[in-house]
mmCIF file of C-alpha atoms in Angstrom:
data_model
loop_
_atom_site.group_PDB
_atom_site.id
_atom_site.type_symbol
_atom_site.label_atom_id
_atom_site.label_comp_id
_atom_site.label_asym_id
_atom_site.label_seq_id
_atom_site.Cartn_x
_atom_site.Cartn_y
_atom_site.Cartn_z
ATOM 1 C CA MET A 1 10.367 17.196 30.747
ATOM 2 C CA LYS A 2 6.663 17.661 32.086
ATOM 3 C CA VAL A 3 4.027 17.387 29.849
ATOM 4 C CA THR A 4 0.077 17.440 30.002
ATOM 5 C CA LEU A 5 -2.348 16.155 27.329
ATOM 6 C CA GLU A 6 -5.609 14.718 26.237
ATOM 7 C CA ARG A 7 -5.584 10.168 25.857
ATOM 8 C CA ASN A 8 -7.126 10.544 22.351
ATOM 9 C CA HIS A 9 -4.948 12.637 20.878
ATOM 10 C CA LEU A 10 -1.565 11.317 22.003
ATOM 11 C CA LEU A 11 -3.145 8.211 20.769
ATOM 12 C CA LYS A 12 -3.956 8.912 17.374
ATOM 13 C CA SER A 13 -0.153 10.700 17.092
ATOM 14 C CA LEU A 14 0.977 7.301 18.568
ATOM 15 C CA GLY A 15 -1.318 5.045 16.434
ATOM 16 C CA HIS A 16 0.377 6.895 13.376
ATOM 17 C CA VAL A 17 4.054 6.463 13.899
ATOM 18 C CA HIS A 18 4.824 3.289 16.090
ATOM 19 C CA ARG A 19 3.602 1.100 13.170
ATOM 20 C CA VAL A 20 6.856 1.889 11.468
ATOM 21 C CA VAL A 21 8.821 0.456 14.437
ATOM 22 C CA GLU A 22 10.388 -3.095 13.853
ATOM 23 C CA ARG A 23 9.108 -5.189 16.508
ATOM 24 C CA ARG A 24 13.014 -6.887 16.559
ATOM 25 C CA THR A 25 15.850 -4.673 16.281
ATOM 26 C CA THR A 26 19.228 -4.943 17.066
ATOM 27 C CA TYR A 27 19.460 -1.226 17.538
ATOM 28 C CA PRO A 28 17.647 -0.720 20.657
ATOM 29 C CA ILE A 29 16.767 2.870 20.201
ATOM 30 C CA LEU A 30 15.047 1.895 16.902
ATOM 31 C CA SER A 31 12.295 0.450 19.361
ATOM 32 C CA ASN A 32 11.607 3.723 20.774
ATOM 33 C CA VAL A 33 10.068 6.759 20.113
ATOM 34 C CA LEU A 34 11.224 10.247 19.980
ATOM 35 C CA ILE A 35 9.366 12.714 22.568
ATOM 36 C CA ASN A 36 10.184 16.047 22.007
ATOM 37 C CA ALA A 37 7.616 18.484 24.340
ATOM 38 C CA HIS A 38 8.258 22.572 23.431
ATOM 39 C CA ASP A 39 5.968 25.334 22.147
ATOM 40 C CA GLY A 40 2.604 24.012 23.620
ATOM 41 C CA GLN A 41 3.093 21.127 21.509
ATOM 42 C CA LEU A 42 4.217 17.081 21.799
ATOM 43 C CA GLU A 43 6.544 15.958 18.772
ATOM 44 C CA LEU A 44 6.873 12.128 18.174
ATOM 45 C CA ARG A 45 8.701 10.611 15.947
ATOM 46 C CA ALA A 46 9.919 6.975 15.177
ATOM 47 C CA THR A 47 12.204 5.546 12.584
ATOM 48 C CA ASP A 48 13.218 2.088 11.110
ATOM 49 C CA LEU A 49 16.329 3.645 9.096
ATOM 50 C CA ASP A 50 14.227 3.577 5.977
ATOM 51 C CA ILE A 51 11.349 5.265 6.951
ATOM 52 C CA GLU A 52 10.991 8.232 9.210
ATOM 53 C CA ILE A 53 7.142 9.604 10.277
ATOM 54 C CA THR A 54 6.974 12.328 12.522
ATOM 55 C CA GLU A 55 3.245 13.912 13.897
ATOM 56 C CA SER A 56 3.083 17.133 16.668
ATOM 57 C CA VAL A 57 -0.222 16.585 18.459
ATOM 58 C CA PRO A 58 -0.873 20.009 21.151
ATOM 59 C CA ALA A 59 -0.410 19.667 24.829
ATOM 60 C CA MET A 60 0.242 22.178 27.807
ATOM 61 C CA VAL A 61 4.389 21.856 28.164
ATOM 62 C CA GLY A 62 5.199 22.770 31.939
ATOM 63 C CA VAL A 63 8.680 21.918 31.419
ATOM 64 C CA ALA A 64 10.430 21.159 28.048
ATOM 65 C CA GLY A 65 12.734 18.571 26.946
ATOM 66 C CA THR A 66 13.518 15.553 24.440
ATOM 67 C CA THR A 67 13.493 11.728 25.749
ATOM 68 C CA THR A 68 13.084 8.510 23.686
ATOM 69 C CA VAL A 69 10.847 5.754 25.300
ATOM 70 C CA PRO A 70 9.493 2.107 24.077
ATOM 71 C CA ALA A 71 7.062 2.861 20.977
ATOM 72 C CA HIS A 72 4.702 -0.107 21.419
ATOM 73 C CA THR A 73 5.078 -0.408 25.387
ATOM 74 C CA LEU A 74 3.420 3.607 25.362
ATOM 75 C CA TYR A 75 1.073 2.846 22.810
ATOM 76 C CA GLU A 76 -0.734 -0.131 24.609
ATOM 77 C CA ILE A 77 -0.550 1.665 27.755
ATOM 78 C CA VAL A 78 -2.090 4.749 25.925
ATOM 79 C CA ARG A 79 -4.388 2.388 24.215
ATOM 80 C CA LYS A 80 -5.801 0.899 27.649
ATOM 81 C CA LEU A 81 -6.079 4.199 28.947
ATOM 82 C CA SER A 82 -10.031 5.610 29.649
ATOM 83 C CA ASP A 83 -11.135 7.256 26.639
ATOM 84 C CA GLY A 84 -11.059 11.089 26.711
ATOM 85 C CA ALA A 85 -8.413 10.969 30.327
ATOM 86 C CA GLU A 86 -5.978 13.145 31.024
ATOM 87 C CA VAL A 87 -2.384 11.678 30.705
ATOM 88 C CA ASN A 88 0.748 13.443 32.161
ATOM 89 C CA LEU A 89 4.441 12.350 31.076
ATOM 90 C CA GLU A 90 7.261 13.292 33.252
ATOM 91 C CA THR A 91 11.224 12.873 33.194
ATOM 92 C CA ASP A 92 13.157 12.720 36.074
ATOM 93 C CA GLY A 93 16.203 14.885 36.561
ATOM 94 C CA THR A 94 18.052 12.264 35.290
ATOM 95 C CA ASN A 95 16.070 11.911 32.124
ATOM 96 C CA GLU A 96 16.307 7.586 32.797
ATOM 97 C CA GLN A 97 12.778 6.885 33.262
ATOM 98 C CA MET A 98 9.353 8.545 32.091
ATOM 99 C CA THR A 99 6.718 7.995 34.369
ATOM 100 C CA ILE A 100 2.552 8.402 32.719
ATOM 101 C CA THR A 101 0.082 9.429 35.027
ATOM 102 C CA SER A 102 -3.754 9.313 34.442
ATOM 103 C CA GLY A 103 -6.035 8.933 36.922
ATOM 104 C CA ARG A 104 -5.291 6.268 39.143
ATOM 105 C CA SER A 105 -2.683 4.372 36.982
ATOM 106 C CA ASN A 106 0.955 4.864 37.054
ATOM 107 C CA PHE A 107 3.642 3.688 34.771
ATOM 108 C CA ASN A 108 7.636 4.032 34.378
ATOM 109 C CA LEU A 109 9.046 3.162 31.201
ATOM 110 C CA THR A 110 12.899 3.084 30.868
ATOM 111 C CA CYS A 111 14.176 6.139 28.564
ATOM 112 C CA LEU A 112 16.932 5.923 26.457
ATOM 113 C CA ALA A 113 19.051 9.448 25.535
ATOM 114 C CA PRO A 114 17.770 11.285 22.189
ATOM 115 C CA ASP A 115 21.302 11.557 21.482
ATOM 116 C CA GLY A 116 21.480 8.323 19.847
ATOM 117 C CA PHE A 117 18.623 8.902 17.836
ATOM 118 C CA PRO A 118 19.171 8.178 14.180
ATOM 119 C CA ASP A 119 17.537 11.435 12.167
ATOM 120 C CA LEU A 120 16.821 10.321 8.348
ATOM 121 C CA LYS A 121 18.358 13.405 6.184
ATOM 122 C CA SER A 122 15.879 14.907 3.885
ATOM 123 C CA GLY A 123 18.546 16.152 1.738
ATOM 124 C CA ASP A 124 17.556 18.208 -1.100
ATOM 125 C CA PHE A 125 14.178 17.547 -3.091
ATOM 126 C CA SER A 126 13.914 18.382 -7.249
ATOM 127 C CA HIS A 127 10.193 18.406 -7.130
ATOM 128 C CA LYS A 128 7.668 19.367 -5.360
ATOM 129 C CA PHE A 129 3.608 19.091 -6.217
ATOM 130 C CA THR A 130 0.267 18.441 -4.199
ATOM 131 C CA LEU A 131 -1.981 15.496 -4.938
ATOM 132 C CA LYS A 132 -4.980 15.023 -3.737
ATOM 133 C CA ALA A 133 -6.027 12.691 -1.065
ATOM 134 C CA GLY A 134 -8.350 10.338 -3.172
ATOM 135 C CA ALA A 135 -6.009 10.413 -5.879
ATOM 136 C CA LEU A 136 -3.209 9.089 -4.478
ATOM 137 C CA LYS A 137 -5.920 6.520 -2.921
ATOM 138 C CA ASN A 138 -6.262 5.253 -5.771
ATOM 139 C CA LEU A 139 -3.277 4.979 -7.528
ATOM 140 C CA ILE A 140 -2.089 3.137 -4.379
ATOM 141 C CA ASP A 141 -5.290 0.578 -4.171
ATOM 142 C CA CYS A 142 -5.417 -0.339 -7.939
ATOM 143 C CA THR A 143 -1.522 -1.346 -7.763
ATOM 144 C CA GLN A 144 -0.717 -2.355 -4.267
ATOM 145 C CA PHE A 145 -1.990 -6.064 -4.479
ATOM 146 C CA ALA A 146 0.588 -6.915 -7.533
ATOM 147 C CA ILE A 147 3.857 -5.997 -5.308
ATOM 148 C CA SER A 148 5.982 -8.499 -5.559
ATOM 149 C CA THR A 149 7.749 -10.041 -2.003
ATOM 150 C CA GLU A 150 10.843 -11.872 -3.772
ATOM 151 C CA GLU A 151 13.732 -10.314 -2.228
ATOM 152 C CA THR A 152 15.556 -11.124 -5.249
ATOM 153 C CA ARG A 153 14.103 -9.088 -7.452
ATOM 154 C CA TYR A 154 14.723 -6.281 -5.118
ATOM 155 C CA TYR A 155 13.628 -3.710 -8.120
ATOM 156 C CA LEU A 156 9.864 -4.988 -7.793
ATOM 157 C CA ASN A 157 9.493 -4.847 -3.978
ATOM 158 C CA GLY A 158 7.152 -1.553 -4.708
ATOM 159 C CA ILE A 159 5.463 0.776 -6.656
ATOM 160 C CA PHE A 160 7.025 2.533 -9.551
ATOM 161 C CA PHE A 161 5.741 6.086 -10.460
ATOM 162 C CA HIS A 162 6.351 8.349 -13.338
ATOM 163 C CA THR A 163 5.155 10.902 -15.970
ATOM 164 C CA MET A 164 4.677 10.559 -19.479
ATOM 165 C CA SER A 165 2.658 11.932 -21.951
ATOM 166 C CA ASP A 166 -0.281 11.071 -24.057
ATOM 167 C CA ASP A 167 -3.302 12.180 -25.642
ATOM 168 C CA SER A 168 -5.242 13.350 -22.551
ATOM 169 C CA GLY A 169 -1.895 15.459 -21.430
ATOM 170 C CA VAL A 170 1.158 14.759 -18.996
ATOM 171 C CA ILE A 171 -0.259 12.009 -16.563
ATOM 172 C CA LEU A 172 1.186 10.429 -13.124
ATOM 173 C CA ARG A 173 1.544 6.592 -13.864
ATOM 174 C CA ALA A 174 1.620 4.102 -10.949
ATOM 175 C CA VAL A 175 3.106 0.445 -12.199
ATOM 176 C CA ALA A 176 3.400 -2.906 -10.406
ATOM 177 C CA THR A 177 3.978 -5.642 -11.305
ATOM 178 C CA ASP A 178 5.160 -9.292 -9.625
ATOM 179 C CA GLY A 179 5.823 -11.499 -12.802
ATOM 180 C CA HIS A 180 2.608 -13.225 -12.711
ATOM 181 C CA ARG A 181 0.398 -10.108 -12.845
ATOM 182 C CA LEU A 182 0.826 -6.419 -13.714
ATOM 183 C CA ALA A 183 -1.495 -3.406 -12.249
ATOM 184 C CA ARG A 184 -1.546 -0.028 -14.084
ATOM 185 C CA ALA A 185 -2.989 2.930 -12.968
ATOM 186 C CA GLU A 186 -3.086 6.970 -13.901
ATOM 187 C CA THR A 187 -4.151 9.942 -13.004
ATOM 188 C CA ALA A 188 -3.403 13.961 -14.251
ATOM 189 C CA ALA A 189 0.074 15.055 -13.376
ATOM 190 C CA PRO A 190 -0.045 17.439 -10.514
ATOM 191 C CA GLN A 191 1.466 21.246 -11.142
ATOM 192 C CA GLY A 192 5.133 20.976 -10.271
ATOM 193 C CA SER A 193 5.814 17.014 -10.996
ATOM 194 C CA GLU A 194 6.379 17.236 -14.888
ATOM 195 C CA GLY A 195 9.786 15.901 -15.433
ATOM 196 C CA MET A 196 10.151 14.589 -12.063
ATOM 197 C CA PRO A 197 13.046 10.971 -11.779
ATOM 198 C CA SER A 198 11.398 8.126 -12.044
ATOM 199 C CA ILE A 199 10.870 6.702 -8.714
ATOM 200 C CA ILE A 200 10.185 3.351 -7.007
ATOM 201 C CA VAL A 201 8.104 3.590 -3.414
ATOM 202 C CA PRO A 202 9.018 0.735 -1.154
ATOM 203 C CA ARG A 203 6.234 -1.620 -0.475
ATOM 204 C CA LYS A 204 6.659 -0.786 3.443
ATOM 205 C CA THR A 205 5.996 3.079 2.589
ATOM 206 C CA VAL A 206 3.211 2.412 0.504
ATOM 207 C CA ALA A 207 1.441 0.579 3.151
ATOM 208 C CA GLU A 208 2.174 3.569 5.865
ATOM 209 C CA VAL A 209 1.203 5.794 3.217
ATOM 210 C CA GLN A 210 -2.246 4.228 2.335
ATOM 211 C CA LYS A 211 -3.104 4.167 6.332
ATOM 212 C CA LEU A 212 -2.194 7.775 6.838
ATOM 213 C CA LEU A 213 -4.522 9.220 3.886
ATOM 214 C CA GLY A 214 -7.727 10.185 4.931
ATOM 215 C CA ASP A 215 -10.660 12.630 3.111
ATOM 216 C CA ASP A 216 -10.521 12.364 -0.835
ATOM 217 C CA ASP A 217 -10.541 16.012 -0.751
ATOM 218 C CA GLN A 218 -7.422 15.998 1.576
ATOM 219 C CA ASP A 219 -4.244 17.949 0.052
ATOM 220 C CA VAL A 220 -1.005 15.393 -0.026
ATOM 221 C CA VAL A 221 2.079 17.271 -0.481
ATOM 222 C CA ILE A 222 4.694 15.436 -1.704
ATOM 223 C CA GLU A 223 8.412 16.309 -2.109
ATOM 224 C CA LEU A 224 10.541 14.018 -4.049
ATOM 225 C CA SER A 225 14.763 13.214 -5.058
ATOM 226 C CA ASP A 226 16.071 10.277 -6.735
ATOM 227 C CA SER A 227 16.729 9.067 -3.561
ATOM 228 C CA LYS A 228 14.479 10.015 -0.759
ATOM 229 C CA ILE A 229 10.638 11.295 -0.973
ATOM 230 C CA ARG A 230 8.428 13.361 1.697
ATOM 231 C CA PHE A 231 4.811 13.132 2.331
ATOM 232 C CA GLU A 232 2.690 15.581 4.308
ATOM 233 C CA LEU A 233 -0.172 15.070 5.278
ATOM 234 C CA GLY A 234 -2.929 15.852 7.888
ATOM 235 C CA GLY A 235 -0.346 17.175 10.189
ATOM 236 C CA VAL A 236 1.935 14.129 9.688
ATOM 237 C CA VAL A 237 5.132 14.089 7.772
ATOM 238 C CA LEU A 238 6.294 11.078 6.480
ATOM 239 C CA LEU A 239 9.880 10.638 4.922
ATOM 240 C CA SER A 240 11.388 7.441 3.234
ATOM 241 C CA LYS A 241 14.129 6.452 1.273
ATOM 242 C CA LEU A 242 13.473 4.750 -2.457
ATOM 243 C CA ILE A 243 14.270 1.651 -3.659
ATOM 244 C CA GLU A 244 17.619 1.968 -6.430
ATOM 245 C CA GLY A 245 17.753 -0.044 -9.269
ATOM 246 C CA THR A 246 16.257 0.371 -12.701
ATOM 247 C CA TYR A 247 12.468 -0.444 -13.155
ATOM 248 C CA PRO A 248 11.852 -3.074 -16.105
ATOM 249 C CA ASN A 249 10.132 -1.971 -19.164
ATOM 250 C CA TYR A 250 6.821 -2.716 -18.339
ATOM 251 C CA GLU A 251 5.185 -1.330 -21.502
ATOM 252 C CA GLY A 252 7.125 -4.781 -23.312
ATOM 253 C CA VAL A 253 4.388 -7.091 -21.732
ATOM 254 C CA ILE A 254 1.550 -5.361 -22.615
ATOM 255 C CA PRO A 255 -0.056 -7.538 -25.459
ATOM 256 C CA LYS A 256 -1.015 -5.149 -28.536
ATOM 257 C CA ASP A 257 -3.218 -7.455 -30.371
ATOM 258 C CA ASN A 258 -5.341 -8.597 -27.509
ATOM 259 C CA ASP A 259 -8.509 -8.439 -30.090
ATOM 260 C CA LYS A 260 -10.861 -11.005 -28.107
ATOM 261 C CA ARG A 261 -12.977 -9.073 -26.017
ATOM 262 C CA LEU A 262 -15.054 -10.720 -23.014
ATOM 263 C CA ALA A 263 -17.837 -8.645 -21.301
ATOM 264 C CA VAL A 264 -19.249 -10.733 -17.854
ATOM 265 C CA ASP A 265 -21.060 -9.438 -14.372
ATOM 266 C CA ARG A 266 -17.975 -8.482 -11.956
ATOM 267 C CA ASN A 267 -20.037 -10.041 -8.979
ATOM 268 C CA ALA A 268 -21.256 -12.701 -10.919
ATOM 269 C CA LEU A 269 -17.469 -13.866 -12.091
ATOM 270 C CA LYS A 270 -15.935 -13.232 -8.253
ATOM 271 C CA GLN A 271 -18.593 -14.781 -6.545
ATOM 272 C CA ALA A 272 -18.019 -18.301 -9.140
ATOM 273 C CA VAL A 273 -14.214 -18.340 -9.056
ATOM 274 C CA ASP A 274 -14.247 -18.079 -5.239
ATOM 275 C CA ARG A 275 -16.654 -20.921 -5.275
ATOM 276 C CA VAL A 276 -14.944 -22.959 -8.053
ATOM 277 C CA SER A 277 -11.466 -22.380 -6.637
ATOM 278 C CA THR A 278 -12.762 -24.050 -2.609
ATOM 279 C CA ILE A 279 -11.474 -27.209 -4.675
ATOM 280 C CA ALA A 280 -8.164 -25.940 -5.678
ATOM 281 C CA SER A 281 -4.878 -27.449 -4.580
ATOM 282 C CA ASP A 282 -2.725 -24.940 -3.322
ATOM 283 C CA ARG A 283 -0.035 -27.997 -4.799
ATOM 284 C CA GLY A 284 -1.078 -26.789 -7.849
ATOM 285 C CA GLY A 285 -1.002 -22.926 -7.675
ATOM 286 C CA LYS A 286 -4.660 -22.367 -6.811
ATOM 287 C CA ALA A 287 -5.570 -22.648 -10.651
ATOM 288 C CA VAL A 288 -9.057 -22.550 -12.152
ATOM 289 C CA LYS A 289 -9.730 -23.162 -16.100
ATOM 290 C CA LEU A 290 -12.107 -21.078 -17.805
ATOM 291 C CA GLY A 291 -13.120 -22.597 -20.718
ATOM 292 C CA LEU A 292 -14.902 -19.717 -23.488
ATOM 293 C CA SER A 293 -17.721 -20.221 -25.830
ATOM 294 C CA GLU A 294 -20.114 -18.118 -27.417
ATOM 295 C CA GLY A 295 -22.784 -16.558 -24.733
ATOM 296 C CA LEU A 296 -21.324 -18.982 -22.247
ATOM 297 C CA LEU A 297 -18.157 -19.334 -19.546
ATOM 298 C CA GLU A 298 -17.785 -22.480 -17.978
ATOM 299 C CA LEU A 299 -15.608 -22.000 -14.494
ATOM 300 C CA SER A 300 -13.767 -25.807 -13.586
ATOM 301 C CA VAL A 301 -11.569 -27.008 -10.971
ATOM 302 C CA THR A 302 -9.720 -30.382 -11.239
ATOM 303 C CA ASN A 303 -8.412 -31.841 -7.487
ATOM 304 C CA PRO A 304 -7.165 -35.499 -7.604
ATOM 305 C CA ASP A 305 -7.181 -35.571 -3.771
ATOM 306 C CA HIS A 306 -10.621 -33.760 -3.339
ATOM 307 C CA GLY A 307 -13.123 -33.470 -6.482
ATOM 308 C CA THR A 308 -13.890 -31.670 -8.929
ATOM 309 C CA ALA A 309 -16.370 -28.112 -9.015
ATOM 310 C CA ARG A 310 -17.900 -26.420 -12.267
ATOM 311 C CA GLU A 311 -19.902 -23.262 -12.956
ATOM 312 C CA GLU A 312 -21.082 -21.884 -16.032
ATOM 313 C CA LEU A 313 -21.521 -17.880 -16.370
ATOM 314 C CA PRO A 314 -23.826 -15.820 -19.012
ATOM 315 C CA ILE A 315 -21.292 -13.876 -20.899
ATOM 316 C CA GLU A 316 -20.821 -11.250 -24.363
ATOM 317 C CA PHE A 317 -18.098 -13.400 -26.031
ATOM 318 C CA GLU A 318 -18.352 -13.894 -30.165
ATOM 319 C CA HIS A 319 -15.637 -15.391 -30.984
ATOM 320 C CA GLU A 320 -14.265 -18.674 -31.234
ATOM 321 C CA GLY A 321 -13.969 -21.040 -28.097
ATOM 322 C CA PHE A 322 -10.735 -21.945 -26.194
ATOM 323 C CA GLU A 323 -9.910 -22.753 -22.659
ATOM 324 C CA ILE A 324 -7.504 -20.628 -20.401
ATOM 325 C CA GLY A 325 -6.074 -21.445 -16.767
ATOM 326 C CA PHE A 326 -5.361 -18.669 -14.316
ATOM 327 C CA ASN A 327 -3.978 -18.872 -10.282
ATOM 328 C CA ALA A 328 -7.786 -18.420 -9.169
ATOM 329 C CA ARG A 329 -6.017 -16.059 -6.312
ATOM 330 C CA TYR A 330 -4.262 -13.591 -8.795
ATOM 331 C CA LEU A 331 -7.747 -13.467 -10.388
ATOM 332 C CA LEU A 332 -9.362 -12.456 -7.589
ATOM 333 C CA ASP A 333 -7.209 -9.757 -7.155
ATOM 334 C CA ILE A 334 -7.827 -8.412 -10.057
ATOM 335 C CA ILE A 335 -11.475 -8.215 -10.212
ATOM 336 C CA GLU A 336 -11.606 -6.946 -6.484
ATOM 337 C CA GLN A 337 -10.010 -3.967 -8.282
ATOM 338 C CA VAL A 338 -12.937 -3.529 -11.378
ATOM 339 C CA HIS A 339 -15.352 -1.327 -9.911
ATOM 340 C CA SER A 340 -17.985 -1.490 -12.990
ATOM 341 C CA GLU A 341 -20.708 -3.663 -13.015
ATOM 342 C CA GLN A 342 -19.111 -5.980 -15.599
ATOM 343 C CA ALA A 343 -15.402 -6.743 -15.978
ATOM 344 C CA ILE A 344 -13.620 -6.535 -19.214
ATOM 345 C CA PHE A 345 -11.568 -9.742 -20.337
ATOM 346 C CA MET A 346 -9.458 -9.056 -23.799
ATOM 347 C CA PHE A 347 -7.776 -12.110 -24.805
ATOM 348 C CA SER A 348 -5.325 -13.305 -27.783
ATOM 349 C CA ASP A 349 -5.227 -17.198 -27.003
ATOM 350 C CA SER A 350 -4.577 -19.713 -24.186
ATOM 351 C CA GLY A 351 -0.635 -18.988 -23.311
ATOM 352 C CA SER A 352 -0.394 -15.010 -24.221
ATOM 353 C CA PRO A 353 -1.228 -12.578 -21.241
ATOM 354 C CA THR A 354 -4.468 -11.444 -20.543
ATOM 355 C CA ILE A 355 -6.059 -7.946 -20.319
ATOM 356 C CA VAL A 356 -8.741 -6.791 -17.574
ATOM 357 C CA LEU A 357 -10.526 -3.751 -17.410
ATOM 358 C CA SER A 358 -13.628 -1.962 -16.427
ATOM 359 C CA GLU A 359 -16.222 -0.781 -18.445
ATOM 360 C CA ASP A 360 -15.809 2.655 -17.562
ATOM 361 C CA GLU A 361 -13.761 4.626 -19.819
ATOM 362 C CA SER A 362 -13.258 7.099 -17.262
ATOM 363 C CA ASP A 363 -10.971 3.821 -14.968
ATOM 364 C CA ARG A 364 -7.974 4.155 -16.842
ATOM 365 C CA ALA A 365 -6.456 1.195 -15.335
ATOM 366 C CA LEU A 366 -5.579 -1.698 -16.856
ATOM 367 C CA TYR A 367 -4.350 -5.256 -15.494
ATOM 368 C CA ILE A 368 -2.545 -7.835 -17.143
ATOM 369 C CA LEU A 369 -2.830 -11.735 -15.707
ATOM 370 C CA MET A 370 -0.621 -14.323 -16.871
ATOM 371 C CA PRO A 371 -1.912 -17.944 -17.989
ATOM 372 C CA MET A 372 -0.878 -20.699 -16.406
ATOM 373 C CA ARG A 373 -1.055 -24.483 -17.350
ATOM 374 C CA VAL A 374 -3.841 -26.509 -16.270
#
């Protein structure tokens, strides 16, 4: 194999594919990136057996060929080469080593035979549709923070996507929960998604797709089946296994009779929670108490080891006062997702889940936060 290409093009593609490669693996071939030079392009492919990312980059191919080399090492070498430099990749007749030259720099990397590189077979997809990158990004951004990291409840380790009908028509809905908070976002269902199977996209896949998303107007082609999902965007193809399992009935935990409405300046609340939680104890779950009364919100934290903190905020609240406690980090995560000037809280009582919304009715995201004892 003998290939010449521009350093920045190679670096960008390696940056996309090398992230999926695990630093530690029991299979040496999984530490490598598959390089296939043919027809004026260099195709790069990497996998961890659950996710596979493929991207092609323009190149001058002198001799076609295929090999695999350590992904992270190759990425670091190319990253440290001069901006705009020309890079030459060449393997010897035995295909046991790849020589990388650029200017006066020269590297030799050990290759592994491409025959042993795994291929994540895509199989047949039942549905195919196109979604704007901005819409997909919004679904992910609104819900990703609530994905559970608890491995025992593996079916919560991703975002649940499904289509459903409501008053506005067919919608594509994304949901994530870790049992302490729940996030739900939705967009108009794109043509071709109707009747798609309900799927759970793994946390790592969600993170990789999020990094690949570019301009909001970019088209993302999505194909899926019961067991796999495929994203194609900007020349990059990401194929991933889905989480097998049944997602819990999240509708059952969304309160139906929370009628105590509180409206508060979103930025002021975010800053106040951040300030008072400085005192909060990790042992106590970073608890912050909200004291609600007509027109006034009092945030307070008590830590037996460090002291107390208290701050007041003006609010719109016209109900009988009460106190409720939340995990400060969970509360901040949700406030971060509210992009309107005011955040809307809908309460029932101090022991029931709270709904958080944007004041902008066009933003249909909904958040549920479980209270904690303080």
